[in-house]
Coordinates of C-alpha atoms in Angstrom, one line a residue:
M1 CA -5.5 -24.0 6.4
T2 CA -8.0 -21.2 6.9
D3 CA -9.9 -20.2 3.7
I4 CA -9.2 -16.7 2.6
M5 CA -12.3 -14.7 1.7
L6 CA -11.9 -11.5 -0.3
H7 CA -14.4 -8.9 -1.6
N8 CA -14.2 -9.1 -5.3
S9 CA -14.9 -5.6 -6.9
A10 CA -15.9 -7.3 -10.1
T11 CA -18.7 -9.4 -8.7
R12 CA -19.4 -7.1 -5.7
R13 CA -19.4 -10.0 -3.2
K14 CA -17.1 -11.8 -0.9
E15 CA -15.6 -14.9 -2.4
R16 CA -13.3 -17.7 -1.3
L17 CA -9.8 -17.4 -2.9
I18 CA -9.3 -20.4 -5.2
P19 CA -6.0 -20.0 -7.0
V20 CA -5.7 -20.5 -10.8
I21 CA -2.9 -23.0 -10.0
A22 CA -3.6 -25.0 -6.9
G23 CA -1.2 -24.1 -4.1
Q24 CA 0.2 -21.0 -5.8
V25 CA -1.0 -17.4 -5.7
S26 CA -0.3 -14.6 -8.1
M27 CA -1.1 -10.9 -7.4
Y28 CA -0.5 -7.7 -9.4
V29 CA -0.9 -4.2 -7.8
C30 CA -0.6 -0.9 -9.6
G31 CA 2.4 0.9 -8.2
P32 CA 3.5 4.5 -8.0
T33 CA 4.2 7.0 -10.8
V34 CA 7.7 8.0 -9.9
Y35 CA 8.4 11.7 -10.0
E36 CA 7.9 12.9 -6.3
R37 CA 7.9 11.6 -2.7
A38 CA 5.1 9.2 -1.8
H39 CA 2.4 10.9 0.2
L40 CA 0.3 9.2 2.9
G41 CA -2.4 8.3 0.4
N42 CA 0.2 6.4 -1.6
A43 CA 1.2 4.5 1.5
R44 CA -2.2 3.1 2.1
P45 CA -2.3 0.6 -0.8
A46 CA 1.3 -0.3 -0.2
V47 CA 0.5 -1.3 3.4
V48 CA -2.8 -2.9 2.6
F49 CA -1.5 -5.2 -0.2
D50 CA 1.7 -5.9 1.8
T51 CA -0.5 -7.2 4.6
L52 CA -2.3 -9.4 2.1
F53 CA 1.0 -10.5 0.7
R54 CA 2.1 -11.5 4.2
L55 CA -1.1 -13.4 4.8
L56 CA -0.8 -15.3 1.5
R57 CA 2.8 -16.2 2.3
K58 CA 1.7 -17.4 5.7
Q59 CA -1.1 -19.6 4.3
F60 CA 0.5 -20.9 1.1
G61 CA 4.2 -20.6 1.8
A62 CA 6.6 -17.8 0.8
E63 CA 7.8 -19.6 -2.4
A64 CA 4.2 -20.1 -3.6
V65 CA 3.3 -16.5 -3.8
T66 CA 4.2 -14.2 -6.7
Y67 CA 3.6 -10.5 -6.1
V68 CA 4.2 -7.9 -8.8
R69 CA 4.0 -4.2 -8.1
N70 CA 5.2 -2.0 -10.9
F71 CA 6.9 1.4 -11.2
T72 CA 5.3 3.7 -13.8
D73 CA 8.4 5.5 -15.2
V74 CA 6.9 6.4 -18.5
E75 CA 4.2 9.1 -18.0
D76 CA 3.6 12.7 -19.0
K77 CA 3.7 13.9 -15.3
I78 CA 7.3 12.6 -15.1
N79 CA 8.2 14.4 -18.4
A80 CA 6.7 17.6 -17.1
R81 CA 8.6 17.4 -13.8
A82 CA 11.9 16.7 -15.6
A83 CA 11.4 19.7 -17.9
E84 CA 10.5 21.9 -14.9
T85 CA 13.6 20.9 -12.9
G86 CA 16.0 20.6 -15.8
R87 CA 16.9 17.1 -14.7
A88 CA 17.3 14.0 -16.8
I89 CA 14.2 11.8 -16.7
S90 CA 16.2 8.7 -15.7
D91 CA 17.9 10.6 -12.8
L92 CA 14.5 11.7 -11.6
T93 CA 12.9 8.3 -11.7
D94 CA 15.9 6.5 -10.3
E95 CA 16.0 8.8 -7.3
T96 CA 12.2 8.6 -6.7
I97 CA 12.2 4.8 -6.8
V98 CA 14.9 4.8 -4.1
W99 CA 12.9 7.2 -2.0
Y100 CA 9.8 5.1 -2.4
L101 CA 11.4 1.9 -1.4
D102 CA 13.1 3.6 1.6
D103 CA 9.9 5.2 2.8
M104 CA 7.7 2.1 2.3
G105 CA 10.5 0.0 4.0
A106 CA 10.2 2.2 7.0
L107 CA 6.5 1.2 7.2
G108 CA 7.4 -2.4 7.2
V109 CA 6.4 -3.0 3.5
L110 CA 8.2 -6.0 2.1
E111 CA 9.6 -5.8 -1.4
P112 CA 7.4 -7.7 -3.9
T113 CA 8.6 -10.6 -5.9
H114 CA 8.9 -8.4 -9.0
M115 CA 9.1 -4.6 -9.3
P116 CA 9.0 -4.0 -13.1
R117 CA 9.6 -0.6 -14.6
A118 CA 7.4 0.3 -17.5
S119 CA 10.3 1.5 -19.6
A120 CA 11.7 -2.1 -19.6
Y121 CA 8.6 -3.5 -21.3
I122 CA 8.1 -1.3 -24.3
S123 CA 8.5 -4.2 -26.8
E124 CA 5.7 -6.2 -24.9
M125 CA 3.4 -3.2 -25.2
V126 CA 4.1 -2.7 -28.9
S127 CA 3.3 -6.4 -29.4
M128 CA 0.1 -6.2 -27.5
I129 CA -1.0 -3.1 -29.4
E130 CA -0.3 -4.9 -32.7
T131 CA -2.5 -7.8 -31.6
L132 CA -5.3 -5.4 -30.7
I133 CA -5.1 -3.8 -34.1
S134 CA -5.1 -7.2 -35.9
R135 CA -8.2 -8.3 -33.9
G136 CA -10.1 -5.1 -34.8
H137 CA -10.0 -3.7 -31.3
A138 CA -7.7 -0.7 -32.0
Y139 CA -7.0 1.7 -34.8
E140 CA -4.3 4.1 -35.9
A141 CA -5.1 7.8 -36.3
E142 CA -2.7 10.7 -36.8
G143 CA 0.2 9.0 -35.3
H144 CA -1.8 7.7 -32.4
V145 CA -3.2 4.2 -31.7
L146 CA -6.5 4.1 -29.8
F147 CA -8.5 1.3 -28.3
S148 CA -12.0 1.1 -29.7
V149 CA -14.4 0.9 -26.7
D150 CA -17.3 -0.1 -28.9
S151 CA -15.4 -3.3 -29.8
Y152 CA -15.7 -4.6 -26.2
S153 CA -19.3 -5.2 -25.2
L154 CA -18.5 -5.6 -21.5
Y155 CA -16.8 -2.2 -21.1
G156 CA -17.9 -0.6 -17.9
R157 CA -18.8 -3.8 -16.0
L158 CA -16.1 -3.4 -13.4
S159 CA -17.0 0.1 -12.4
G160 CA -20.8 -0.5 -13.0
R161 CA -21.2 2.5 -15.2
S162 CA -22.7 2.9 -18.6
V163 CA -20.6 4.5 -21.3
D164 CA -22.8 7.6 -21.2
D165 CA -22.2 7.9 -17.4
M166 CA -18.5 7.4 -17.9
I167 CA -18.3 10.2 -20.4
A168 CA -20.2 12.5 -18.1
G169 CA -18.1 11.7 -15.1
A170 CA -14.7 11.5 -16.6
R171 CA -12.2 14.0 -18.1
V172 CA -12.4 12.6 -21.6
E173 CA -9.9 14.0 -24.0
V174 CA -11.8 15.3 -27.0
A175 CA -9.8 14.7 -30.2
P176 CA -11.0 14.8 -33.8
Y177 CA -9.1 11.5 -34.6
K178 CA -11.2 9.5 -32.1
K179 CA -14.1 7.4 -33.4
N180 CA -15.7 7.5 -29.9
P181 CA -14.9 10.1 -27.2
M182 CA -14.3 7.1 -24.8
D183 CA -11.6 5.6 -27.0
F184 CA -8.3 5.7 -25.1
V185 CA -4.7 6.0 -26.2
L186 CA -2.5 3.0 -26.5
W187 CA 0.4 4.8 -28.3
K188 CA 1.1 8.4 -29.0
P189 CA 3.8 10.3 -30.8
S190 CA 6.8 11.8 -29.1
S191 CA 8.9 14.8 -30.2
G192 CA 11.5 17.1 -28.7
D193 CA 12.9 16.1 -25.4
V194 CA 9.9 13.8 -24.6
P195 CA 11.1 10.2 -24.4
G196 CA 10.1 7.8 -27.2
W197 CA 10.7 4.5 -28.9
D198 CA 10.5 3.4 -32.5
S199 CA 7.3 1.5 -33.4
P200 CA 5.2 0.6 -36.4
W201 CA 3.3 3.8 -35.9
G202 CA 6.3 6.1 -35.6
F203 CA 8.5 7.4 -32.8
G204 CA 6.4 7.6 -29.7
R205 CA 5.5 6.3 -26.3
P206 CA 2.8 4.1 -24.7
G207 CA -0.4 5.3 -23.1
W208 CA -0.6 4.6 -19.3
H209 CA -3.1 1.8 -19.4
I210 CA -1.3 -0.5 -21.7
E211 CA 1.7 -0.5 -19.4
C212 CA 0.1 -2.6 -16.7
S213 CA -1.5 -5.0 -19.1
A214 CA 1.8 -5.8 -20.8
M215 CA 3.7 -6.1 -17.5
S216 CA 1.2 -8.3 -15.8
R217 CA 1.0 -10.7 -18.8
A218 CA 4.8 -10.9 -19.1
L219 CA 5.2 -11.8 -15.4
L220 CA 2.0 -13.6 -14.5
G221 CA 0.4 -14.8 -17.7
E222 CA -3.0 -14.2 -19.4
V223 CA -4.8 -15.2 -16.2
F224 CA -3.8 -14.6 -12.6
D225 CA -5.5 -14.5 -9.2
I226 CA -5.6 -11.0 -7.7
H227 CA -5.4 -7.5 -9.1
G228 CA -5.3 -4.6 -6.6
G229 CA -5.1 -0.9 -6.3
G230 CA -6.8 2.2 -5.0
N231 CA -10.5 2.6 -5.9
D232 CA -9.6 5.8 -7.8
L233 CA -8.1 3.4 -10.4
T234 CA -11.3 1.4 -10.9
F235 CA -12.2 3.8 -13.8
P236 CA -10.6 4.4 -16.2
H237 CA -7.4 2.6 -15.5
H238 CA -8.6 -0.8 -14.4
E239 CA -11.6 -0.7 -16.7
N240 CA -9.2 -0.1 -19.6
E241 CA -6.8 -2.8 -18.5
I242 CA -9.6 -5.4 -18.6
A243 CA -10.8 -4.3 -22.0
Q244 CA -7.4 -4.3 -23.7
S245 CA -6.1 -7.5 -22.0
R246 CA -9.2 -9.6 -22.7
C247 CA -9.4 -8.4 -26.2
A248 CA -5.8 -9.1 -26.9
H249 CA -6.0 -12.5 -25.3
P250 CA -9.6 -13.7 -25.4
K251 CA -8.8 -17.1 -24.0
G252 CA -7.4 -15.6 -20.8
E253 CA -9.5 -14.2 -18.0
F254 CA -7.0 -11.6 -17.0
A255 CA -7.5 -11.1 -13.2
R256 CA -10.0 -13.2 -11.3
V257 CA -10.3 -11.2 -8.2
W258 CA -10.2 -7.4 -8.1
I259 CA -9.5 -5.6 -4.7
H260 CA -9.7 -1.9 -4.2
N261 CA -8.8 0.1 -1.1
E262 CA -10.7 3.3 -0.3
M263 CA -9.1 6.7 -0.1
L264 CA -7.5 8.6 2.7
Q265 CA -8.5 11.8 4.5
V266 CA -6.7 14.0 7.0
D267 CA -8.8 15.3 9.9
G268 CA -12.0 14.5 7.9
K269 CA -11.0 16.3 4.7
K270 CA -9.5 15.2 1.5
M271 CA -5.7 15.6 1.5
S272 CA -4.7 18.4 -0.8
K273 CA -2.0 21.0 -1.0
S274 CA -4.6 23.8 -1.2
L275 CA -6.0 22.8 2.2
G276 CA -2.6 22.7 3.8
N277 CA -3.1 19.1 5.0
F278 CA -0.9 17.4 2.4
F279 CA 2.2 15.6 3.7
T280 CA 4.5 12.8 2.6
V281 CA 5.5 9.7 4.4
R282 CA 8.9 11.2 4.8
D283 CA 7.4 14.3 6.4
L284 CA 5.9 12.1 9.1
L285 CA 9.1 10.0 9.6
D286 CA 11.1 13.2 10.0
Q287 CA 8.7 14.3 12.7
D288 CA 9.8 11.2 14.6
I289 CA 6.5 9.4 14.0
A290 CA 7.7 5.8 13.8
G291 CA 7.0 3.7 10.8
G292 CA 5.2 1.1 12.9
V293 CA 2.9 3.8 14.2
I294 CA 2.0 4.9 10.7
R295 CA 1.3 1.4 9.6
F296 CA -0.8 0.7 12.7
V297 CA -3.0 3.7 12.1
I298 CA -3.5 2.6 8.5
L299 CA -4.4 -0.9 9.5
S300 CA -6.8 0.4 12.2
T301 CA -9.4 1.1 9.4
H302 CA -10.7 -1.6 7.1
Y303 CA -9.3 -1.2 3.6
R304 CA -12.7 -0.8 2.0
K305 CA -13.6 2.1 4.2
P306 CA -12.3 5.7 4.0
M307 CA -9.4 6.2 6.4
D308 CA -9.0 9.4 8.4
W309 CA -5.5 10.3 9.6
T310 CA -5.3 12.4 12.7
A311 CA -2.6 13.4 15.2
R312 CA -4.7 11.9 18.0
K313 CA -4.7 8.5 16.3
A314 CA -1.0 8.6 15.8
A315 CA -0.4 9.4 19.5
D316 CA -2.8 6.7 20.6
A317 CA -1.1 4.2 18.4
A318 CA 2.3 5.2 19.7
T319 CA 1.1 4.7 23.3
T320 CA -0.4 1.3 22.5
L321 CA 2.7 0.0 20.7
G322 CA 4.9 1.3 23.5
K323 CA 2.9 -0.7 26.0
W324 CA 3.0 -3.8 23.8
G325 CA 6.7 -3.3 23.3
A326 CA 7.3 -3.4 27.0
L327 CA 5.2 -6.6 27.3
V328 CA 7.1 -8.5 24.6
T329 CA 10.7 -7.3 25.3
G330 CA 12.9 -10.3 25.8
I331 CA 10.1 -12.8 24.9
E332 CA 10.4 -15.3 22.1
P333 CA 7.6 -15.1 19.6
A334 CA 5.2 -18.0 19.4
P335 CA 5.7 -20.4 16.4
S336 CA 2.7 -18.8 14.7
A337 CA 0.4 -15.8 14.9
A338 CA -2.7 -16.3 17.1
P339 CA -5.5 -18.2 15.3
E340 CA -8.0 -15.4 15.9
V341 CA -5.6 -12.9 14.2
I342 CA -5.2 -15.1 11.2
A343 CA -9.0 -15.7 11.1
A344 CA -9.6 -11.9 11.1
L345 CA -7.1 -11.3 8.3
A346 CA -8.5 -14.2 6.2
D347 CA -12.0 -12.6 6.4
D348 CA -11.5 -10.0 3.7
L349 CA -8.4 -8.6 5.4
N350 CA -10.2 -7.5 8.5
T351 CA -7.3 -5.6 10.1
P352 CA -9.4 -3.8 12.7
G353 CA -10.6 -7.2 13.9
A354 CA -7.0 -8.4 14.0
I355 CA -6.0 -5.4 16.1
A356 CA -8.9 -6.1 18.5
A357 CA -7.5 -9.6 18.8
L358 CA -4.1 -8.1 19.6
H359 CA -5.5 -6.2 22.5
A360 CA -7.1 -9.4 23.8
L361 CA -3.8 -11.2 23.5
A362 CA -2.1 -8.5 25.5
A363 CA -4.7 -8.6 28.2
A364 CA -4.6 -12.4 28.4
G365 CA -0.9 -12.5 28.9
R366 CA -0.4 -14.4 25.6
H367 CA 2.7 -12.3 24.8
G368 CA 4.5 -14.8 22.6
E369 CA 1.5 -14.9 20.3
L370 CA 1.2 -11.1 20.5
K371 CA 4.7 -10.8 19.2
A372 CA 4.2 -13.3 16.4
S373 CA 0.9 -11.7 15.4
L374 CA 2.5 -8.3 15.2
D375 CA 5.2 -9.8 13.0
L376 CA 2.5 -11.2 10.7
L377 CA 0.9 -7.7 10.5
G378 CA 4.3 -6.2 9.8
V379 CA 4.0 -3.8 12.7
A380 CA 7.3 -2.9 14.3
L381 CA 7.4 -2.2 18.0
P382 CA 9.5 0.5 19.6
D383 CA 12.8 -0.8 21.0
Q384 CA 12.6 -0.6 24.8
R385 CA 16.4 0.2 24.8
S386 CA 16.2 2.6 21.9
N387 CA 19.4 4.0 20.6
A388 CA 17.9 7.4 21.4
V389 CA 18.1 6.5 25.1
A390 CA 21.6 6.9 26.5
D391 CA 23.0 4.2 28.8
E392 CA 22.9 6.5 31.8
T393 CA 19.3 7.5 31.1
A394 CA 18.3 3.8 30.7
A395 CA 20.1 3.1 34.1
L396 CA 18.2 5.9 35.7
I397 CA 14.8 4.7 34.4
D398 CA 15.7 1.1 35.6
A399 CA 16.4 2.5 39.0
L400 CA 13.2 4.5 39.2
V401 CA 11.1 1.5 38.0
A402 CA 12.7 -0.5 40.8
Q403 CA 11.9 2.3 43.3
R404 CA 8.3 2.3 42.2
A405 CA 8.1 -1.5 42.8
E406 CA 9.6 -1.1 46.2
A407 CA 7.2 1.8 47.1
R408 CA 4.2 -0.2 46.0
A409 CA 5.4 -3.3 48.0
A410 CA 5.8 -1.0 51.1
R411 CA 2.4 0.5 50.4
D412 CA 4.0 3.9 50.0
F413 CA 1.5 5.0 47.5
T414 CA 2.5 8.7 47.7
R415 CA 6.0 7.8 46.4
A416 CA 4.6 5.3 43.9
D417 CA 2.1 7.8 42.5
A418 CA 4.9 10.5 42.3
L419 CA 7.0 8.1 40.2
R420 CA 4.0 7.3 38.0
D421 CA 3.4 10.9 37.3
A422 CA 7.1 11.5 36.6
F423 CA 7.1 8.7 34.1
A424 CA 4.0 10.1 32.4
A425 CA 5.5 13.6 32.2
A426 CA 8.8 12.2 30.7
G427 CA 7.0 10.1 28.2
V428 CA 8.1 6.8 29.7
I429 CA 5.5 4.0 29.4
V430 CA 5.6 1.5 32.3
T431 CA 3.7 -1.7 32.0
D432 CA 3.3 -4.2 34.8
T433 CA 3.7 -7.9 33.8
P434 CA 3.9 -11.2 35.7
D435 CA 7.6 -11.0 35.2
G436 CA 7.9 -7.5 36.6
A437 CA 7.5 -4.0 35.3
Q438 CA 8.7 -3.3 31.8
W439 CA 9.2 0.2 30.2
A440 CA 9.4 1.8 26.8
T441 CA 9.8 5.3 25.6
G442 CA 6.7 7.0 24.1
P443 CA 6.4 9.7 21.3
N444 CA 6.8 12.6 23.8
F445 CA 9.9 11.2 25.5
D446 CA 11.8 13.9 27.4
P447 CA 14.5 12.5 29.8
A448 CA 15.1 16.0 31.3
K449 CA 11.8 15.6 33.1
L450 CA 13.3 12.8 35.2
E451 CA 16.1 14.9 36.6
G452 CA 15.8 15.2 40.4
V453 CA 13.1 12.5 40.6
A454 CA 15.5 10.0 42.3

């Protein structure tokens, strides 16, 4: 079995994955806050860690991998959106979770082993907060419970910042009841229509950071293998998770390996509504950009580098996948992905290297391995006989492909070139293989442009 090497954000070096329990792997990834459609930036960690999940299942066996990705359904942004729309919070979060799973499913993202909702783990959060208070790491003040950053000497090690730097660079809530400006909320009071639960400190709700600590401990224990998320979560979220988890359970290590993906840009700029370059995954899918294309573009950049989404990249990906779809149509996948693809993924999830290997497989005629390797990467290929192609149109394309073959055999290159140009104009991708020409429809498919060609 190929060793899996991963860049550990906590140690800042690439390390061999050695599971806590031999032969079994556990992974926790911070999931979405559910109050609106997932945008493309939200999709990147979902695809990245799904790819790692697939690799781990390949190497250790599906039953040996436990993957937890949570839903944050207790959060003030959700409360604000519910108040703004006049909807019940549960209706809003339930709907958004369905949207998220549908949209990520369209990108080939598998459902994790567990998908806990924060609202189902309130008692575990209360218990952890009580433990932190009893150990002297948290204190109650004016209906709030706060974690005392001064009580944990290693605070800031993950992000590599001093407390002074963190105060300067973060939006620290200034409150008179805090002993230290960096102290963060574990529990806060609720009133009015804001959701809340009874606790030893009054009616209230948890802070954001304690949610993941409680859920990961409940489902994976006090020490587990991998914790992942976007690098925007390194501070304060992950820094706070480490502090409260290790202080509540000092005999546990919490997560051994930390993995963070870089952020996403659109045409070289940060995605934002003010710049007019903000769009959701559903926006792209509704523009008939296939989920496999979106996933392929995301995987074309290494997860630790900023990713730039452009329309050109999407078009190129669609063309590449169309050609590969034609190559593997009707071909049985090999028993396993190609060794060079597995080796690239095992080297800190080097997806660009894996994609380079796919191109080599296609060029070498190793089409069964190409198909199996695409399956491992979770990249769906366009169906050569797509439901969008009517039977009569498919029959016409078959006839034109046959005419092209006859023209080439007869060295009638004028006719062959005319058919080639007609296919290009109509968005039909024709690929020559040892078994004959195969075709697939591209992103600009327009069957009307084939009229009169025969």
